[in-house]
PDB file of C-alpha atoms in Angstrom:
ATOM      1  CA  UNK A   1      -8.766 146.141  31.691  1.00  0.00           C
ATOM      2  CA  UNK A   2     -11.865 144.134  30.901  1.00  0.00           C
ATOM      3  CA  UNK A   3     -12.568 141.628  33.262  1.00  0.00           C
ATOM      4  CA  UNK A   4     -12.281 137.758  31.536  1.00  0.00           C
ATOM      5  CA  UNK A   5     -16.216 136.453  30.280  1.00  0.00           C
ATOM      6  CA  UNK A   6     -16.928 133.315  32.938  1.00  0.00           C
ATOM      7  CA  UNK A   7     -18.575 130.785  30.539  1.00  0.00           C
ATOM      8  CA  UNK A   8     -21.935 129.754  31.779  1.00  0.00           C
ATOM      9  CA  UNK A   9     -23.607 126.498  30.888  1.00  0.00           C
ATOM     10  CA  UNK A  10     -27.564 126.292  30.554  1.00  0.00           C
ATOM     11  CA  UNK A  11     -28.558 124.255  33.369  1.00  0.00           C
ATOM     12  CA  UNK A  12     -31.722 121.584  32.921  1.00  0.00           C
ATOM     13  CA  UNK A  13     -35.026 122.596  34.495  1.00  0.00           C
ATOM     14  CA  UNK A  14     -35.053 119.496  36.648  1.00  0.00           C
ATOM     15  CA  UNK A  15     -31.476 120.045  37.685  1.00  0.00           C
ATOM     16  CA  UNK A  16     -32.364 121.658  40.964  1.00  0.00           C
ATOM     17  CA  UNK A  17     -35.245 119.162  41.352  1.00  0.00           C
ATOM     18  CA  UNK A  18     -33.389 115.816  43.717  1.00  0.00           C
ATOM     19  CA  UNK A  19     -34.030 112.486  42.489  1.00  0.00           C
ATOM     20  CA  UNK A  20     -36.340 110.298  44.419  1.00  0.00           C
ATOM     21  CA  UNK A  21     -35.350 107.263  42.490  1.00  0.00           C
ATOM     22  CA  UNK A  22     -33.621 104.443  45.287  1.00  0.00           C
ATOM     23  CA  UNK A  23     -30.470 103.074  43.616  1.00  0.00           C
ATOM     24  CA  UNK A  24     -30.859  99.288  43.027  1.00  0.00           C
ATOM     25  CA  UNK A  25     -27.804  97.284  44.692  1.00  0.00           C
ATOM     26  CA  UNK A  26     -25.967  95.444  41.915  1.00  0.00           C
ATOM     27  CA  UNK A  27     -25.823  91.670  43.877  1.00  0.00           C
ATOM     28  CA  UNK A  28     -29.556  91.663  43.593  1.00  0.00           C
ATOM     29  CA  UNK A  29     -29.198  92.864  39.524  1.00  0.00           C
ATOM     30  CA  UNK A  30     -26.471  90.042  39.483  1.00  0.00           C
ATOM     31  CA  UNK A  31     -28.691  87.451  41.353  1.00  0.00           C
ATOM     32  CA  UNK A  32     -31.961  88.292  39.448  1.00  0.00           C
ATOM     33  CA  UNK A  33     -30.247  87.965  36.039  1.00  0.00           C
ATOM     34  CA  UNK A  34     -28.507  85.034  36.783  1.00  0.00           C
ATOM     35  CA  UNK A  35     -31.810  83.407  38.227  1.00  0.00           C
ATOM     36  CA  UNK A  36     -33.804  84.281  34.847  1.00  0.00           C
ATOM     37  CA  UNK A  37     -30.735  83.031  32.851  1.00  0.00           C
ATOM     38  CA  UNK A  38     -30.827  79.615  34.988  1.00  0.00           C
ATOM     39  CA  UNK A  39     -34.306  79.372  34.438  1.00  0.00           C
ATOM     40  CA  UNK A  40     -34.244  79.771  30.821  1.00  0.00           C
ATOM     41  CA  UNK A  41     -31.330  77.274  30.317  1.00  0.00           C
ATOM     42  CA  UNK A  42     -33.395  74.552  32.703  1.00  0.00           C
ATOM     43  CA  UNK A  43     -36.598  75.373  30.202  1.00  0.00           C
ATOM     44  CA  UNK A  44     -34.168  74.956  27.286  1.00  0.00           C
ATOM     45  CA  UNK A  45     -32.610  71.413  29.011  1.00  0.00           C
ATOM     46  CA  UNK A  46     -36.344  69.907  29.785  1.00  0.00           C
ATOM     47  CA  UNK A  47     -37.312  70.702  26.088  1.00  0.00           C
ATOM     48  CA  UNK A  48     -33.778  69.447  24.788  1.00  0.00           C
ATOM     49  CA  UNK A  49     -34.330  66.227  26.697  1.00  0.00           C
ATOM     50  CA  UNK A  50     -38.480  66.312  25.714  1.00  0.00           C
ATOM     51  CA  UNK A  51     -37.187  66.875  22.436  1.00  0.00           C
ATOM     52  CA  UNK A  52     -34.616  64.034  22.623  1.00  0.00           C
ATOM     53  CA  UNK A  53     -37.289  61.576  24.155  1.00  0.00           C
ATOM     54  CA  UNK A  54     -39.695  62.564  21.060  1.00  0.00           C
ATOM     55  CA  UNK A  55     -36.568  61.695  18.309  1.00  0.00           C
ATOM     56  CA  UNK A  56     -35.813  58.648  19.883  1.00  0.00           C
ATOM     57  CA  UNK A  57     -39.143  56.820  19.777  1.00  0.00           C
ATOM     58  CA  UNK A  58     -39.288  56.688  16.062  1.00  0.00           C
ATOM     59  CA  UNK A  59     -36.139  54.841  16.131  1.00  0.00           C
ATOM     60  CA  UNK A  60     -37.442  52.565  18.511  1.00  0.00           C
ATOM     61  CA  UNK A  61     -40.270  51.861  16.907  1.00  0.00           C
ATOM     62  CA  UNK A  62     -38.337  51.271  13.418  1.00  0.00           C
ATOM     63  CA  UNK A  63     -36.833  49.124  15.378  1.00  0.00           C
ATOM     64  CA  UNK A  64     -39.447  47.158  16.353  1.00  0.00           C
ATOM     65  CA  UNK A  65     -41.136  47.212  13.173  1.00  0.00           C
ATOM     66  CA  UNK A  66     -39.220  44.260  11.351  1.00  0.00           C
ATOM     67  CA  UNK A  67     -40.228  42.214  14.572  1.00  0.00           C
ATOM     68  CA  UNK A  68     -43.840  43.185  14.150  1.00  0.00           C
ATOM     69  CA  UNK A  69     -43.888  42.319  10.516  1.00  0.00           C
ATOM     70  CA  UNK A  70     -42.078  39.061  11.101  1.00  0.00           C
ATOM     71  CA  UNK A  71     -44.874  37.844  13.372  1.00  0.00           C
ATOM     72  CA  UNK A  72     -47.491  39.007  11.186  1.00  0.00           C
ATOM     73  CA  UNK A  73     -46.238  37.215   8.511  1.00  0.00           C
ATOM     74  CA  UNK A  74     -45.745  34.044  10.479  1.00  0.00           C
ATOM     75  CA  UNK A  75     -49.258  34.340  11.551  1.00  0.00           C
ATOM     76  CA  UNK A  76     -50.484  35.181   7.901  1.00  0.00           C
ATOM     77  CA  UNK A  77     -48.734  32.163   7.016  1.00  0.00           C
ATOM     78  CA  UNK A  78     -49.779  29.534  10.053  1.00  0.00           C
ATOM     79  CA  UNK A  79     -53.658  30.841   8.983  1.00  0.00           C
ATOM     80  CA  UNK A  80     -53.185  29.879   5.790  1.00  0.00           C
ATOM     81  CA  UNK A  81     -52.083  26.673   6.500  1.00  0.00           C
ATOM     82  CA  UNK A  82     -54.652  26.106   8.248  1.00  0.00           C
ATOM     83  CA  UNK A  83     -57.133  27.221   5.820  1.00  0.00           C
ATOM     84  CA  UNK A  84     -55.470  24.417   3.317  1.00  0.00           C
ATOM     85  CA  UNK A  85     -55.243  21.714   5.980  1.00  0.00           C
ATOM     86  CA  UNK A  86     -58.972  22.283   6.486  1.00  0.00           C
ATOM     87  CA  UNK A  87     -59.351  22.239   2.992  1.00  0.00           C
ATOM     88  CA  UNK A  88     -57.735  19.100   2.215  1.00  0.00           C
ATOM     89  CA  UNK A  89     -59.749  17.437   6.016  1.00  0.00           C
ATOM     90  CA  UNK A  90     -62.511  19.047   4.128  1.00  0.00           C
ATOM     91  CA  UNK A  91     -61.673  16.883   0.728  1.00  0.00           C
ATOM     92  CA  UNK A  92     -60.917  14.133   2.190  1.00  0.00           C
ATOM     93  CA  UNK A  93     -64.007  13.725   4.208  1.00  0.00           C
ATOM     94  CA  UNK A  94     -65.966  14.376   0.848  1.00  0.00           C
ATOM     95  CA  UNK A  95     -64.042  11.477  -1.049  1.00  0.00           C
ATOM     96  CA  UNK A  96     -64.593   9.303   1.816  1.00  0.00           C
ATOM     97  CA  UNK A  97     -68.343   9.957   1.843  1.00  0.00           C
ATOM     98  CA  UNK A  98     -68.403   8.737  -1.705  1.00  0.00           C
ATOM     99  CA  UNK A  99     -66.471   5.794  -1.457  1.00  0.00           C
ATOM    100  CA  UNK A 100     -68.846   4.929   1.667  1.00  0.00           C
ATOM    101  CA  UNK A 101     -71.748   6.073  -0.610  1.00  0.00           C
ATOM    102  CA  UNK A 102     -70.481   4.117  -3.606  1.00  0.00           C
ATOM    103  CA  UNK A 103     -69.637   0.843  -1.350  1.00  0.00           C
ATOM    104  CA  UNK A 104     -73.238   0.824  -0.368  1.00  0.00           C
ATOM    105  CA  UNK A 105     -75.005   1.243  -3.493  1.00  0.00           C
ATOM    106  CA  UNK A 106     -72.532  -1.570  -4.600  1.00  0.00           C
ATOM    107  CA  UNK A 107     -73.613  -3.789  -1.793  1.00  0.00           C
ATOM    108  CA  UNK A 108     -77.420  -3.000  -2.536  1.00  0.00           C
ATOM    109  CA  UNK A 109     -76.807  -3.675  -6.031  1.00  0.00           C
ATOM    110  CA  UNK A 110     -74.892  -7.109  -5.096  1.00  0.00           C
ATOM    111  CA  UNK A 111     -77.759  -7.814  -2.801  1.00  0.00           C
ATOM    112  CA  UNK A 112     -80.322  -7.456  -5.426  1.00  0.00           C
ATOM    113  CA  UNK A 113     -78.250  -9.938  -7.712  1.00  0.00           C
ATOM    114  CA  UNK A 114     -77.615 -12.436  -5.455  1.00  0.00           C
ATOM    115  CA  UNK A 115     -81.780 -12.670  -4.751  1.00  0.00           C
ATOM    116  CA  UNK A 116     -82.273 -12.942  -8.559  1.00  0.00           C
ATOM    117  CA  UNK A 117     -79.712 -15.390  -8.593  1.00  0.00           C
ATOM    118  CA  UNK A 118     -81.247 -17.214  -5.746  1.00  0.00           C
ATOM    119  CA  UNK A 119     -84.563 -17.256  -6.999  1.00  0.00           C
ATOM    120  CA  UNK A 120     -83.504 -18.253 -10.943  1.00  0.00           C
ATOM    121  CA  UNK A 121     -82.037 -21.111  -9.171  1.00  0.00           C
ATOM    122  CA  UNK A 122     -85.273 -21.780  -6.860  1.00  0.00           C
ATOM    123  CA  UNK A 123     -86.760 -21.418 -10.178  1.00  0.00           C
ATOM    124  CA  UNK A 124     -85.042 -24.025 -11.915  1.00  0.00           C
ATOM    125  CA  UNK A 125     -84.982 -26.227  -9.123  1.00  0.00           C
ATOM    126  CA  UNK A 126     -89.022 -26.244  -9.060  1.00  0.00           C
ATOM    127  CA  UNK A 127     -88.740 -26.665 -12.911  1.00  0.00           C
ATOM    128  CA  UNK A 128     -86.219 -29.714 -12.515  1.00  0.00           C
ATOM    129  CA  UNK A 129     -88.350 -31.291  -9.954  1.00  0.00           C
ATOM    130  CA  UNK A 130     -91.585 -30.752 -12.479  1.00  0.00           C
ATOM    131  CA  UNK A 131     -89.631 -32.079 -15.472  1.00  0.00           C
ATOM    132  CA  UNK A 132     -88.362 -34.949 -13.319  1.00  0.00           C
ATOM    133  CA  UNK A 133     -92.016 -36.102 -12.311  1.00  0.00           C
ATOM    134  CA  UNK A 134     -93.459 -35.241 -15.980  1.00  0.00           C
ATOM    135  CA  UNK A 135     -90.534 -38.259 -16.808  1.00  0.00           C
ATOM    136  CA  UNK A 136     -91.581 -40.253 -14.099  1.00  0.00           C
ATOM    137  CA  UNK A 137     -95.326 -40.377 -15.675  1.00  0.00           C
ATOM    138  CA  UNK A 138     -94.008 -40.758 -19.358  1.00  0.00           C
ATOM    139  CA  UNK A 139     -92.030 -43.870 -17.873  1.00  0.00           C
ATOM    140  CA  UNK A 140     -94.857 -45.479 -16.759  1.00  0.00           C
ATOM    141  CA  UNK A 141     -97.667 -44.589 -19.240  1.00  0.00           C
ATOM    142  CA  UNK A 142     -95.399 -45.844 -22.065  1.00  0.00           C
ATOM    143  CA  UNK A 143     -94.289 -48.751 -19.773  1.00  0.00           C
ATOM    144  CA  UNK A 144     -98.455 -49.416 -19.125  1.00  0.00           C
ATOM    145  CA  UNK A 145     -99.697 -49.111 -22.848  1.00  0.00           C
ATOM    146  CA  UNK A 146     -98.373 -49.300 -26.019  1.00  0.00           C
ATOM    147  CA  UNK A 147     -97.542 -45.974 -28.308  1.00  0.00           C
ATOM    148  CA  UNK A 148     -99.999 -43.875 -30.067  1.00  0.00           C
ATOM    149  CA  UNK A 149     -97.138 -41.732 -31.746  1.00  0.00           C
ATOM    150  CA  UNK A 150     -97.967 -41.987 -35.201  1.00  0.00           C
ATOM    151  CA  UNK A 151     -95.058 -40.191 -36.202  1.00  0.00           C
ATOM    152  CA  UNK A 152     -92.753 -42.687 -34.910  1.00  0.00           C
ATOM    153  CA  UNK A 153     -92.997 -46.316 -36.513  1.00  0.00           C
ATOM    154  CA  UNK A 154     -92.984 -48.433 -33.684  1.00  0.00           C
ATOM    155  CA  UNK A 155     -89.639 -50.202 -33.509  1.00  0.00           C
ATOM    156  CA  UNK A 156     -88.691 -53.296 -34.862  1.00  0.00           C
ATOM    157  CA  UNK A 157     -87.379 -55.086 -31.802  1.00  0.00           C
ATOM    158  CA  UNK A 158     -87.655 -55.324 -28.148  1.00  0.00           C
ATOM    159  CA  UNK A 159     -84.554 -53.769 -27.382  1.00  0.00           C
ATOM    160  CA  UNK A 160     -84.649 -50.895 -29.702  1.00  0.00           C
ATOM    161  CA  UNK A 161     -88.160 -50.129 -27.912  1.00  0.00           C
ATOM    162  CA  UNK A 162     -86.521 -49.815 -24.616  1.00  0.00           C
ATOM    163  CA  UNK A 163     -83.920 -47.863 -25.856  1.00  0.00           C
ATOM    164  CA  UNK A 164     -86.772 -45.192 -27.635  1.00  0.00           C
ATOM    165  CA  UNK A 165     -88.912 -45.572 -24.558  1.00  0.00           C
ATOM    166  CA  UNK A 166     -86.145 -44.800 -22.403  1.00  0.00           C
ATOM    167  CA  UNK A 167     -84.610 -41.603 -24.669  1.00  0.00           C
ATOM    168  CA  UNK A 168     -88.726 -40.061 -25.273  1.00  0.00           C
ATOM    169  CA  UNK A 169     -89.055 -39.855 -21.653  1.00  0.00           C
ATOM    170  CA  UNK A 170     -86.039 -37.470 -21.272  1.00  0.00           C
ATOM    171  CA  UNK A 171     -87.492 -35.138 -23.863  1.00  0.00           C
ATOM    172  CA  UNK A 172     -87.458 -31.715 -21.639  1.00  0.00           C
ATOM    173  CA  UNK A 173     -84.890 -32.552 -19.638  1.00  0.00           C
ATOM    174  CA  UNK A 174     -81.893 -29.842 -19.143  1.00  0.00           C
ATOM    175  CA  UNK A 175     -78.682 -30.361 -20.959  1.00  0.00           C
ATOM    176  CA  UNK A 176     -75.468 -29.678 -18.931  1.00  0.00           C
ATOM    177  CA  UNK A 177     -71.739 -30.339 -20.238  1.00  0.00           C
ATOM    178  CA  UNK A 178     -70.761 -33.264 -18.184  1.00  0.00           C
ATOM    179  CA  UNK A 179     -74.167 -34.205 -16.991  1.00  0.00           C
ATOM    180  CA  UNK A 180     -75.208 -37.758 -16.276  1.00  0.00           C
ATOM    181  CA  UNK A 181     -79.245 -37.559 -15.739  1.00  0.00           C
ATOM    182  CA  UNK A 182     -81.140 -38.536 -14.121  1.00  0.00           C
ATOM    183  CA  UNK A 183     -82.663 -35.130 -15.306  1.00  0.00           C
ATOM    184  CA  UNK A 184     -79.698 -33.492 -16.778  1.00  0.00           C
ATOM    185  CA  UNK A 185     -77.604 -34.887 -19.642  1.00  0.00           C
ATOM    186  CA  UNK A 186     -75.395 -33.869 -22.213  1.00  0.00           C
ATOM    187  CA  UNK A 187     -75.392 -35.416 -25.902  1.00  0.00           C
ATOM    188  CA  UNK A 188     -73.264 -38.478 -25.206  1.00  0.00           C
ATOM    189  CA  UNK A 189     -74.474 -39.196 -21.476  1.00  0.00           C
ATOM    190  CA  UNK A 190     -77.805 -39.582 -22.735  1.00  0.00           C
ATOM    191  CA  UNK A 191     -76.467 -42.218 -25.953  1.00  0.00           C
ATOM    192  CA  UNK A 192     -74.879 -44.103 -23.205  1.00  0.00           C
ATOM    193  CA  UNK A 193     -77.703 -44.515 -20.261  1.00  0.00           C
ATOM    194  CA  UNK A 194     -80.442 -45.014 -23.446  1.00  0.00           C
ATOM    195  CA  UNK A 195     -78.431 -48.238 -24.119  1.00  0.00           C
ATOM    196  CA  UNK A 196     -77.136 -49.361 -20.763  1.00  0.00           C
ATOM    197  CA  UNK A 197     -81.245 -50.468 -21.209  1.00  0.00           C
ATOM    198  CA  UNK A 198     -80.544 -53.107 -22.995  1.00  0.00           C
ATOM    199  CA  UNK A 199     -77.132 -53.995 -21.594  1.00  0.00           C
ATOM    200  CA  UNK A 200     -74.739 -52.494 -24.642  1.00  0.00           C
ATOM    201  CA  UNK A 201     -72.115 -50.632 -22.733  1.00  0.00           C
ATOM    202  CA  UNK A 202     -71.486 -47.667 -24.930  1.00  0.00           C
ATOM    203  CA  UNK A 203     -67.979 -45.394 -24.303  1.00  0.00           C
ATOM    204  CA  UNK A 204     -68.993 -42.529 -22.509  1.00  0.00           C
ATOM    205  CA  UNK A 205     -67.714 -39.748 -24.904  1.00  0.00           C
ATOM    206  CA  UNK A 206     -69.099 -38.665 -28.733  1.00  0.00           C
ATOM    207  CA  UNK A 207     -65.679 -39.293 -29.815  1.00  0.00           C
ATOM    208  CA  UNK A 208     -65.734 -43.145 -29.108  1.00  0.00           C
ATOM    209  CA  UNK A 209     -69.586 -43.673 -29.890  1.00  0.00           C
ATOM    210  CA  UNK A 210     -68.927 -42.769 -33.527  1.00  0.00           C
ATOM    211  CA  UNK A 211     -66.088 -45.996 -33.920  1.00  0.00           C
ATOM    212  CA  UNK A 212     -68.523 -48.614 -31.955  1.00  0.00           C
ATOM    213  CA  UNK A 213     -70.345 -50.936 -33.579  1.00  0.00           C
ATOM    214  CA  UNK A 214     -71.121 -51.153 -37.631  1.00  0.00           C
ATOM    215  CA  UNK A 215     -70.774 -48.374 -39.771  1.00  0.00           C
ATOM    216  CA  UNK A 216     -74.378 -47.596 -41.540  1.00  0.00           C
ATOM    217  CA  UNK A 217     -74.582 -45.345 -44.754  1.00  0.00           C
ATOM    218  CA  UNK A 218     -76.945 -42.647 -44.013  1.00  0.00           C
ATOM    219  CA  UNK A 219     -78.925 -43.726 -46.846  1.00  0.00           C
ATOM    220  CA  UNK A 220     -80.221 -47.029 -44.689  1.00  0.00           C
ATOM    221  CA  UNK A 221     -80.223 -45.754 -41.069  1.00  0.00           C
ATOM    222  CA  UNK A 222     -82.982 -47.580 -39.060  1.00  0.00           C
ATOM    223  CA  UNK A 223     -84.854 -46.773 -35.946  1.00  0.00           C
ATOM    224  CA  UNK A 224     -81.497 -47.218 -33.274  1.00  0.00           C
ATOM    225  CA  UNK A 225     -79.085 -46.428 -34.938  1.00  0.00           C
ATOM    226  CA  UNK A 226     -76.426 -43.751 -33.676  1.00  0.00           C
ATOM    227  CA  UNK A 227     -75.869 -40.512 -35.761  1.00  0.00           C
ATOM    228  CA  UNK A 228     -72.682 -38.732 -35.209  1.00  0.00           C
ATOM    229  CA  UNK A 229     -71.745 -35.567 -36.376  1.00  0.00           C
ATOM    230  CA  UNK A 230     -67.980 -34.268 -37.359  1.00  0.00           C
ATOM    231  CA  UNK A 231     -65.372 -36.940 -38.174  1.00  0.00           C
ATOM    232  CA  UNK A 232     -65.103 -40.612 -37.442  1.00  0.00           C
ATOM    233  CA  UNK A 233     -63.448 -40.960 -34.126  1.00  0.00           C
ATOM    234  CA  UNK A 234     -63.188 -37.064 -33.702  1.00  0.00           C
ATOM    235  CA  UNK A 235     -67.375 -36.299 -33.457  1.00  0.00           C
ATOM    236  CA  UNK A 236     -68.172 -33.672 -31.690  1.00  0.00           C
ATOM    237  CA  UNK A 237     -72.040 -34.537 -31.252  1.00  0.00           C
ATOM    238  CA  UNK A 238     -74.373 -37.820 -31.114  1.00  0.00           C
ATOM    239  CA  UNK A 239     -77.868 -38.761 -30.904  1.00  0.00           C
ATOM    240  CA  UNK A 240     -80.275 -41.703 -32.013  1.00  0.00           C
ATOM    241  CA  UNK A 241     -82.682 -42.284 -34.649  1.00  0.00           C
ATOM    242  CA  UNK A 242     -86.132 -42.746 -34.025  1.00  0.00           C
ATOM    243  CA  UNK A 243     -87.723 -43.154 -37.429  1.00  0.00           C
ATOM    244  CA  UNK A 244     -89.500 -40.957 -39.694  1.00  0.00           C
ATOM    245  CA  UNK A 245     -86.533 -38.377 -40.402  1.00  0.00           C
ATOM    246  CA  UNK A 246     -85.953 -37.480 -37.025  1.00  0.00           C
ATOM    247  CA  UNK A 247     -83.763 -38.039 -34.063  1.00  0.00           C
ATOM    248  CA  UNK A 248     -83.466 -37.399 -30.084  1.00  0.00           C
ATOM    249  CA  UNK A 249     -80.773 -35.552 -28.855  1.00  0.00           C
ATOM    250  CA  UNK A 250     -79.891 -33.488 -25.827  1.00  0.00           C
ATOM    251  CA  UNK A 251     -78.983 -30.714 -28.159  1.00  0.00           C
ATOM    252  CA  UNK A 252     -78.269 -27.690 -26.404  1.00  0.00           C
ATOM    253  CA  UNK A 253     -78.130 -25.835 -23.273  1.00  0.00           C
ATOM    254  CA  UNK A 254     -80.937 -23.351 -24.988  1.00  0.00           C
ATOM    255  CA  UNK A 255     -83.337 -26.824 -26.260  1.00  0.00           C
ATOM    256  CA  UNK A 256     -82.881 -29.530 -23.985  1.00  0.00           C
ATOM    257  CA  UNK A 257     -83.373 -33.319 -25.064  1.00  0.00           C
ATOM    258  CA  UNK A 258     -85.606 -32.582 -28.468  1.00  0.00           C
ATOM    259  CA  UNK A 259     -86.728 -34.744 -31.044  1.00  0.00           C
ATOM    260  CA  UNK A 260     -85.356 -32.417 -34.181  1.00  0.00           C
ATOM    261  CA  UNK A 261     -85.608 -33.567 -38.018  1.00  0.00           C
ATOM    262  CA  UNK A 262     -82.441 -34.794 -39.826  1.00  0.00           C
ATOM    263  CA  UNK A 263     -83.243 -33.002 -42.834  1.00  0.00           C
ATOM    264  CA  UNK A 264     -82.344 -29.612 -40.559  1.00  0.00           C
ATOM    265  CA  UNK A 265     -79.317 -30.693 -39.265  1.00  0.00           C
ATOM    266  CA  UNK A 266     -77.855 -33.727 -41.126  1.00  0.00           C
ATOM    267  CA  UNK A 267     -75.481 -36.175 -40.079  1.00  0.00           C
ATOM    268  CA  UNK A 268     -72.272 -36.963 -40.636  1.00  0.00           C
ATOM    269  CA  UNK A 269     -72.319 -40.399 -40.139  1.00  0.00           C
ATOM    270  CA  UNK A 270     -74.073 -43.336 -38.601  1.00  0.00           C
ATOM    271  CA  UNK A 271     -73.331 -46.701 -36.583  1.00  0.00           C
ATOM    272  CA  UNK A 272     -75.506 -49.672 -35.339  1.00  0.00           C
ATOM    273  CA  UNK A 273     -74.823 -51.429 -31.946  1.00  0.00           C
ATOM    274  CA  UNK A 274     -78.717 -53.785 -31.914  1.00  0.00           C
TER     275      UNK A 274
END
């Protein structure tokens, strides 16, 4: 009887050979592994929170950014309301420099006016004065010797003569509305003192010299008589006549008392009071 075949395995050719590996305890395994694992989840908790930190200061600072803007915007606008306060200071100064300038060119022009005024009026004081002594000297020349004005008959009486005499040695004087000499006269005021001579009394206005005395027809006026010009009781004008076609008159404030011809300026009427 055959004997049963054994199976054999085929054995390694380090089978014989003993390990000199050390087995590794399992705790320490555990302990290592659970130290790398704490490790990595403290690394993952510091970036979490690193990470968290780094998302949250956007917000914060979107946050902020409305408050930022707002005080940019109120300093934006307190600068430019400055600026415009400044510009109006500015304006305002500019206008008042003109005024100022303006007042004073005002006052040197008022300054200059009131010397020309002064002097016209030193002027025509000096010239009143002058006239006033040249009247003086006609007074007494014609008062010393007789006339040589051939161009005025001599007159026929006494009076009349004193009342020519008188009226020629206005000529030159001023005429001024209202006026009452003794170098200044107007129309009527010089009638009325010319007479007052010779003791007639005349009224003192043109009006009420044309209705005194005798109405003359222009045609026969003699040396005396009164000429009156507009109507009868409403004349706006008088003066005398002393011969020849003429008369004296204070005329104007532009001509004085003049000796004018009738033919240039005709009469409206005449009346004799001598």
């Amino acid at each position: 009887m055959e004997e049963p075949l054994i199976p054999v395995g085929l054995m390694s050719h380090t089978a014989h050979i003993p390990s000199h590996r050390k087995p590794r305890p399992r705790s320490s395994s555990k302990l290592a592994r659970a130290g790398v694992a704490g490790g990595v989840l403290s690394t993952l908790a510091v970036g979490a929170a690193a990470g968290s930190a780094n998302a949250a200061e956007p917000v914060t600072q979107t946050i902020e950014l409305p408050t930022l803007t707002a005080d940019l915007s109120a300093t934006v606008a307190e600068s430019a309301a400055a600026t415009q306060q400044a510009a109006a200071d500015y304006e305002l100064l500019a206008e008042r420099d003109a005024a100022a300038a303006k007042a004073a060119k005002q006052a040197k022009a008022d300054l200059a006016q009131a010397k020309k005024k002064a002097e016209a009026k030193k002027k025509a004081e000096a010239e009143r004065k002058a006239a006033a002594s040249r009247a003086a000297e006609r007074t007494t020349l014609t008062a010393s010797a007789p006339s040589t004005d051939t161009d005025v008959p001599a007159p026929a009486s006494g009076s009349v003569g004193t009342v020519i005499n008188f009226l020629k040695a206005q000529v030159g004087d001023a005429y001024v509305l209202g006026a009452t000499g003794p170098n200044a006269w107007d129309c009527s005021s010089l009638v009325q003192a010319a007479f007052k001579q010779v003791g007639v009394d005349l009224p003192r206005v043109s009006q009420d010299q044309s209705t005194v005395g005798t109405d003359v027809p222009l045609s026969d006026i003699q040396v005396g008589d009164i000429l009156y010009w507009g109507g009868k009781g409403s004349a706006y004008h008088t003066g005398v006549y002393i011969g020849d076609g003429k008369y004296l008159d204070a005329a104007n404030p532009g001509k004085g008392v003049v000796i004018q011809e009738l033919s240039g300026y005709p009469a409206s009427g005449a009346v004799r009071v001598l």
